[in-house]
mmCIF file of C-alpha atoms in Angstrom:
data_model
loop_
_atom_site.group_PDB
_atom_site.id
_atom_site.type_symbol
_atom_site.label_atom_id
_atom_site.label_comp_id
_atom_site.label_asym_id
_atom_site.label_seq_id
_atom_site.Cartn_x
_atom_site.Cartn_y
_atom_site.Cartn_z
ATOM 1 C CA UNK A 1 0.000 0.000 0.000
ATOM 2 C CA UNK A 2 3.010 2.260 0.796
ATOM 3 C CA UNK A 3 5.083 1.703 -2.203
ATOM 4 C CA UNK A 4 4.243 5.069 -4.200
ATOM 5 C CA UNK A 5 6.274 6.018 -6.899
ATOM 6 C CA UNK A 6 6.729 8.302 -9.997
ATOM 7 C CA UNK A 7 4.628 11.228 -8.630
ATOM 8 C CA UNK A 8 3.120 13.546 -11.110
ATOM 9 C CA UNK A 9 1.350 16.786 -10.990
ATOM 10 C CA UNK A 10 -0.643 17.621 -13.981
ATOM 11 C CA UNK A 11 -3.794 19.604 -14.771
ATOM 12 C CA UNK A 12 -7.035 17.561 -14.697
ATOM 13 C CA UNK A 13 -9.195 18.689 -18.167
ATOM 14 C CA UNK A 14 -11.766 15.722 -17.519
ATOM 15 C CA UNK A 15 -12.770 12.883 -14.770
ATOM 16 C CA UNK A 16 -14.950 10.325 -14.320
ATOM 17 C CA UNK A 17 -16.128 11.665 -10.755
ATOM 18 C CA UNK A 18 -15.255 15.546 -10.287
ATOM 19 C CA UNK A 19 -16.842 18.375 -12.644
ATOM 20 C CA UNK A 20 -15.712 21.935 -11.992
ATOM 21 C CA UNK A 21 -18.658 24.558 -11.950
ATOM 22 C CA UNK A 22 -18.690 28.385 -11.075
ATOM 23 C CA UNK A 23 -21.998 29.311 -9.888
ATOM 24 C CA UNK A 24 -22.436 33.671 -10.296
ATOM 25 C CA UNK A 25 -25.552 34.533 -8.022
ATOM 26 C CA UNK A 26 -27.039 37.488 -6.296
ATOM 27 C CA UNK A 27 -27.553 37.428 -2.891
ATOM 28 C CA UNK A 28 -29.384 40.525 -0.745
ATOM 29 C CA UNK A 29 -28.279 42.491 -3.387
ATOM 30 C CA UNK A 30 -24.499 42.041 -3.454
ATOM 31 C CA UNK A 31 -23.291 39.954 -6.583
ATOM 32 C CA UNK A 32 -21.374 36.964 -6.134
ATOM 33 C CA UNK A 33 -19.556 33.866 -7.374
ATOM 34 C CA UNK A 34 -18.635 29.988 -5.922
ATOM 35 C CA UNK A 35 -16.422 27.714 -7.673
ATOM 36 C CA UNK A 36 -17.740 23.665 -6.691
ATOM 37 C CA UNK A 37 -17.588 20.503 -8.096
ATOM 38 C CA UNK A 38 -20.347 18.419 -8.551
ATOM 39 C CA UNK A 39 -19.844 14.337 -7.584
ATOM 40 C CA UNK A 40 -21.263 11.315 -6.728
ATOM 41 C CA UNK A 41 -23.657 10.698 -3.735
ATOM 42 C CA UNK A 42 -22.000 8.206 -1.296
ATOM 43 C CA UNK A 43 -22.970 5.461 1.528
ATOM 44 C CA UNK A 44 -21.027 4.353 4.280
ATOM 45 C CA UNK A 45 -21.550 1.556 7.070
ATOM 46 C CA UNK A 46 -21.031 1.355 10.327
ATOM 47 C CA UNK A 47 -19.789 -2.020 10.838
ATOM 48 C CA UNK A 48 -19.407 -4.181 14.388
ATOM 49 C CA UNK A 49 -18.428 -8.020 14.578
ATOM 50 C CA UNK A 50 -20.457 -9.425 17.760
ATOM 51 C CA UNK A 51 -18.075 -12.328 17.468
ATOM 52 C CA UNK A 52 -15.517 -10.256 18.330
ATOM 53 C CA UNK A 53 -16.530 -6.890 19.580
ATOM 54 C CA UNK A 54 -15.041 -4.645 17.522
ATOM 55 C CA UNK A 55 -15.608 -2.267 14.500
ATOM 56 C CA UNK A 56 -14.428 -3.386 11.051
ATOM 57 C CA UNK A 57 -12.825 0.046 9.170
ATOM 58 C CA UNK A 58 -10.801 -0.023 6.076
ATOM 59 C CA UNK A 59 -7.419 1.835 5.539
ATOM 60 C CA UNK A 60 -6.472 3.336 2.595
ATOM 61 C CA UNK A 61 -3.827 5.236 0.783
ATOM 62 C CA UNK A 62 -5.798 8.523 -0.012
ATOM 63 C CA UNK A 63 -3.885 10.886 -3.156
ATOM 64 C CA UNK A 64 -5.896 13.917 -2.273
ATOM 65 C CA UNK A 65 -4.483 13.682 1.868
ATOM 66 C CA UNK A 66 -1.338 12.751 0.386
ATOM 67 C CA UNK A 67 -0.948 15.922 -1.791
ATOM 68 C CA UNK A 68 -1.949 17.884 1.484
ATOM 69 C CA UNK A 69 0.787 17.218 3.203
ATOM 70 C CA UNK A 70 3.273 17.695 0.162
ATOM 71 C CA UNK A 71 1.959 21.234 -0.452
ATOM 72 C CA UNK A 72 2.267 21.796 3.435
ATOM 73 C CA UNK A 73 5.982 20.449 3.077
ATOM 74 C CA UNK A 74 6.361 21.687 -0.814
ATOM 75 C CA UNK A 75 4.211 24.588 -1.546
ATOM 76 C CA UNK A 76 6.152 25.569 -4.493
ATOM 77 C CA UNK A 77 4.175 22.574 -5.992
ATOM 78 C CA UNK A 78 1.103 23.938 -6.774
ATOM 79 C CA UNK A 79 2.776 27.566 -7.578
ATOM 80 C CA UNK A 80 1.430 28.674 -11.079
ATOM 81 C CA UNK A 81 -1.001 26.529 -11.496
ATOM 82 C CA UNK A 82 -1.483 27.944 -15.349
ATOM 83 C CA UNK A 83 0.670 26.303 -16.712
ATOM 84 C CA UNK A 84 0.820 22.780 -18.799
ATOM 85 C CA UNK A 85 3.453 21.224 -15.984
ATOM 86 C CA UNK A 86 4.219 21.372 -12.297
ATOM 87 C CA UNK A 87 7.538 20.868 -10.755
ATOM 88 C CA UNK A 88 8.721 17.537 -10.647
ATOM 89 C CA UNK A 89 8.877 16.038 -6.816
ATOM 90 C CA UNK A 90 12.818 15.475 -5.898
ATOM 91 C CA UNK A 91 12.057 13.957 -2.612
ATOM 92 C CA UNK A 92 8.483 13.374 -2.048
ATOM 93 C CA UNK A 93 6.937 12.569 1.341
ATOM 94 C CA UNK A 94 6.439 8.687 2.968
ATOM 95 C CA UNK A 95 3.162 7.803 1.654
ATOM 96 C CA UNK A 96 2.184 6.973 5.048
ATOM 97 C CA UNK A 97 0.954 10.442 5.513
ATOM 98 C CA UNK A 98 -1.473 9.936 2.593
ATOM 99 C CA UNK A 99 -2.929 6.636 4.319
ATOM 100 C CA UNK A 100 -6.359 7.539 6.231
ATOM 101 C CA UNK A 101 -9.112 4.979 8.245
ATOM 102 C CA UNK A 102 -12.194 5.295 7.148
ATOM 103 C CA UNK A 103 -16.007 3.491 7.421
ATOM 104 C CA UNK A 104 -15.817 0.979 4.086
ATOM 105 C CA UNK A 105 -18.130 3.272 1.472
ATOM 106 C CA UNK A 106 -18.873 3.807 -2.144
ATOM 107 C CA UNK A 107 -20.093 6.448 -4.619
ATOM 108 C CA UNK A 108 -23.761 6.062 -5.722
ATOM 109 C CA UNK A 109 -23.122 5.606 -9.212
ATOM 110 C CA UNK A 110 -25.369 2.384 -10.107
ATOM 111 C CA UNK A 111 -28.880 3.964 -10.687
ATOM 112 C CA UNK A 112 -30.784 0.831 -10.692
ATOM 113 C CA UNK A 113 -29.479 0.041 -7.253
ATOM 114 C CA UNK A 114 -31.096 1.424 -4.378
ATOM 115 C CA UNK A 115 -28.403 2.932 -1.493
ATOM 116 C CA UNK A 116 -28.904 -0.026 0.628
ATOM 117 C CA UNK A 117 -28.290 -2.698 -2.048
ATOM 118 C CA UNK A 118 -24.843 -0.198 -2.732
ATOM 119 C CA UNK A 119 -23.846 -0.508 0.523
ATOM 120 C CA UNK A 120 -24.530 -4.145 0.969
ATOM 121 C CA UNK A 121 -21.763 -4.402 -2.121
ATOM 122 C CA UNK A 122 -19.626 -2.218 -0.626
ATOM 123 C CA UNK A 123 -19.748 -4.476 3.053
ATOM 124 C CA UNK A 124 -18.590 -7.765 0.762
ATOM 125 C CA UNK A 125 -16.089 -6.118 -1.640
ATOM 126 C CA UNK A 126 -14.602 -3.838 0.996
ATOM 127 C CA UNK A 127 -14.466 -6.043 4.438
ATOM 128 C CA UNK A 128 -15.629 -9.453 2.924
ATOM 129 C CA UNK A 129 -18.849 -9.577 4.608
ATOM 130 C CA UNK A 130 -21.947 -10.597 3.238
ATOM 131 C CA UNK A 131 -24.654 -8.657 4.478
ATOM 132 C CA UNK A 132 -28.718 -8.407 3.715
ATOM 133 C CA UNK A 133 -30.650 -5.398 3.671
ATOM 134 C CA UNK A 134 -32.381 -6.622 6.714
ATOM 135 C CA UNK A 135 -28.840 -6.552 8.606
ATOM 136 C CA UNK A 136 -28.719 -2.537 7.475
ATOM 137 C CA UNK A 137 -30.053 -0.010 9.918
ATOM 138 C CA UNK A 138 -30.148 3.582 8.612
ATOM 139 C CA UNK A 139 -28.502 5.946 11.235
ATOM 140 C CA UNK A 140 -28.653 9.076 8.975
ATOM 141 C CA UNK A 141 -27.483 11.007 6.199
ATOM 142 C CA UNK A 142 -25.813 14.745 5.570
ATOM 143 C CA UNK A 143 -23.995 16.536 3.358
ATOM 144 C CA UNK A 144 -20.066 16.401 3.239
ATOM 145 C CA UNK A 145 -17.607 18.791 1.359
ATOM 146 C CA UNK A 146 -20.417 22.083 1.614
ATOM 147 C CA UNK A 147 -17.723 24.557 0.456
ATOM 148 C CA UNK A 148 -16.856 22.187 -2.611
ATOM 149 C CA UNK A 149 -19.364 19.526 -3.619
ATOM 150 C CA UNK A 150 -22.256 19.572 -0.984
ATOM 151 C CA UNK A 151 -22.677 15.476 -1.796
ATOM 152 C CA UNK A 152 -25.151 13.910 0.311
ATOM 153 C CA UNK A 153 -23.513 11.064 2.296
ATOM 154 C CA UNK A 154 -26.038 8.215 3.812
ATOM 155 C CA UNK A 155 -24.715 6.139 6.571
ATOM 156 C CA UNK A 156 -25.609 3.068 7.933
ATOM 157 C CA UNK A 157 -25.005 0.395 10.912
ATOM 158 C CA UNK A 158 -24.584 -3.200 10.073
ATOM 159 C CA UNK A 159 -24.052 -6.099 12.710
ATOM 160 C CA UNK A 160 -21.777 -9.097 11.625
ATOM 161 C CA UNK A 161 -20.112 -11.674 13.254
ATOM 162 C CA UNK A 162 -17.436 -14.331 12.164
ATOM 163 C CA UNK A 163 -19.664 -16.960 10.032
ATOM 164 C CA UNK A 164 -20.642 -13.868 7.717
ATOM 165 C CA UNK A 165 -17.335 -13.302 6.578
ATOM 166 C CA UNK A 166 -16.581 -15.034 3.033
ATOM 167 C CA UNK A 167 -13.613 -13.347 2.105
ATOM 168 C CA UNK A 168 -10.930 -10.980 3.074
ATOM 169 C CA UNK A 169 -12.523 -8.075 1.206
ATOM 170 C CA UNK A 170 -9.981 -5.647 0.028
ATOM 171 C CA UNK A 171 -11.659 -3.877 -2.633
ATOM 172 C CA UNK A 172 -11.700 -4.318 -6.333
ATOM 173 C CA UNK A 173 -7.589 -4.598 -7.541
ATOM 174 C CA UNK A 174 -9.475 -4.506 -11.394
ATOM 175 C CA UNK A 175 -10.800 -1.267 -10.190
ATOM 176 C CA UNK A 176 -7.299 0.350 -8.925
ATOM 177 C CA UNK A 177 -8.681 -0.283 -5.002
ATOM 178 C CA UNK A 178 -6.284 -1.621 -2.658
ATOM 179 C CA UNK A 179 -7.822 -1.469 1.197
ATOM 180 C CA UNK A 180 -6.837 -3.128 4.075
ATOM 181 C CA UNK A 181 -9.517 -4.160 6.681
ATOM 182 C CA UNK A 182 -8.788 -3.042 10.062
ATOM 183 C CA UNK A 183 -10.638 -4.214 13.258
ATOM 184 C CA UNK A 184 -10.508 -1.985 15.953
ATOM 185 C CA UNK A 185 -11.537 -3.628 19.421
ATOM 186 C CA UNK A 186 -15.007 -1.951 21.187
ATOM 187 C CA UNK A 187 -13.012 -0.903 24.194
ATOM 188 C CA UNK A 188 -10.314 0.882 22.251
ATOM 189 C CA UNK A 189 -13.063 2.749 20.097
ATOM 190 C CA UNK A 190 -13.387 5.856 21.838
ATOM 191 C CA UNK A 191 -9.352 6.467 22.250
ATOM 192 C CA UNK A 192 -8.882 5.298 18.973
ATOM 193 C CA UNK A 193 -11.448 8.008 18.050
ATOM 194 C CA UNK A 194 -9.702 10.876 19.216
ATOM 195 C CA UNK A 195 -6.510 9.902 18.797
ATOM 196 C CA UNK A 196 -5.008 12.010 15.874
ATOM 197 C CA UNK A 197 -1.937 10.170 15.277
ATOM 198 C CA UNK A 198 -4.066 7.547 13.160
ATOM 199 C CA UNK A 199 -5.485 9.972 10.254
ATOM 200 C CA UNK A 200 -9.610 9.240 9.788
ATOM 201 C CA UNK A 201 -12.335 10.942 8.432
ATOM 202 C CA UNK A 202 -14.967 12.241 10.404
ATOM 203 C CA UNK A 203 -17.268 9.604 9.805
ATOM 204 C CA UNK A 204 -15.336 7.192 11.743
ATOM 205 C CA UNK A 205 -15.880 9.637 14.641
ATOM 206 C CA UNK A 206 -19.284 10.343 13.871
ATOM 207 C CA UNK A 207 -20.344 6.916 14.238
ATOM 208 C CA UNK A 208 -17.981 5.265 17.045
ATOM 209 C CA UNK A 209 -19.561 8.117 19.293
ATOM 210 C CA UNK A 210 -23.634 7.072 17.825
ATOM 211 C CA UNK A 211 -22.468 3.176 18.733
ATOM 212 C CA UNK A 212 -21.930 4.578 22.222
ATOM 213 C CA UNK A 213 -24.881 5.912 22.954
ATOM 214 C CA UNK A 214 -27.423 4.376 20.722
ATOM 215 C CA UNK A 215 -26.210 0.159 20.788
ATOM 216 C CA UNK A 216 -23.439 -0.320 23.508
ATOM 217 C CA UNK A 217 -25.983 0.452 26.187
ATOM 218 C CA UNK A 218 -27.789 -2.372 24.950
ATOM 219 C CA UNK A 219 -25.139 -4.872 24.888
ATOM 220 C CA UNK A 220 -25.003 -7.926 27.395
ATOM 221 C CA UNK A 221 -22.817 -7.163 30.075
ATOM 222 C CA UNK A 222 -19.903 -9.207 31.073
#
């Protein structure tokens, strides 16, 4: 996952899942302008093994954290961004500071799929479990990204447990995905949380903290 090599900066003139917009608007009078992108809709789950009491999150090498951190270290790499080529990187960062935890998700980009039959995919290619609808509980959804794409994200909470598990998930290699599955053990959760030396998004936050109040309650006691 950490072997990164022959970095390139270029211009992006098309992709598959980012479109560039300006919007040019008047609001209470005063004229105005946003630059956004427009994306894909996303689900994520929420996923706990009962066999094991612990969450199962995914960890990924992610370009656009990566790049962060080299224009924190390198800003002279996004300097004139007009032109056809950016500076080559001499001695580019560990790609460890590009890798990030996450919930296992996916972009809603299968129309004749409904966002629970998406994230049912997403449970078995991701993590390896296979999950029903009827295992998916809908926590809630909300927009991510406001300043840039405003893309509505849905989460959900899925139980699993050791006999549900038919592969070791990983994503799709065909598909340029490579994702390690990560367990990380109920009483850790909350330290593991707020602990910033391991990179996450907010999502893994998010939901840790709804497990707490909403299903650990409700767990047998030991």
């Amino acid at each position: 996952m950490e072997a990164i090599e022959e970095l390139a900066v270029q211009p992006c003139t098309s992709s598959l899942y980012l479109r560039p917009f300006r919007l040019s608007y008047r609001q209470n009078g005063t004229k105005k302008f946003w630059d956004f992108m427009r994306t894909h809709d996303s689900v994520s789950i929420l996923i706990f093994n009962t066999s094991r009491q612990c969450f199962v999150v995914v960890k990924q090498f992610r370009p656009a954290v990566y790049m962060c951190e080299i224009e924190r270290h390198h800003p002279q790499v996004f300097e004139n961004q007009d032109k056809e080529s950016f500076p080559s990187l001499e001695n580019p960062l560990p790609a460890v500071v590009g890798v990030t935890y996450e919930l296992c998700a996916g972009i809603v980009d299968k129309p004749g799929l409904s966002l629970e039959e998406i994230a049912c995919e997403e449970v078995l290619e991701e993590c390896g479990y296979r999950v029903s609808i009827a295992d998916l509980r809908r926590i809630t959804s909300y927009r991510s990204g406001v300043g840039v794409t405003g893309s509505r994200q849905t989460l959900f909470y899925a139980e699993v447990n050791d006999q549900m598990r038919t592969s070791g998930g990983g994503g799709q290699p065909e598909e340029g995905e490579l994702i390690e599955v990560v367990e990380i053990p109920l009483g850790e959760s909350m330290k593991f949380a707020y602990d910033e030396t391991f990179p996450k998004t907010m999502g893994v936050i998010f939901s840790f903290m709804w497990f707490h109040s909403n299903i650990a309650p409700k767990l047998p006691k030991k």
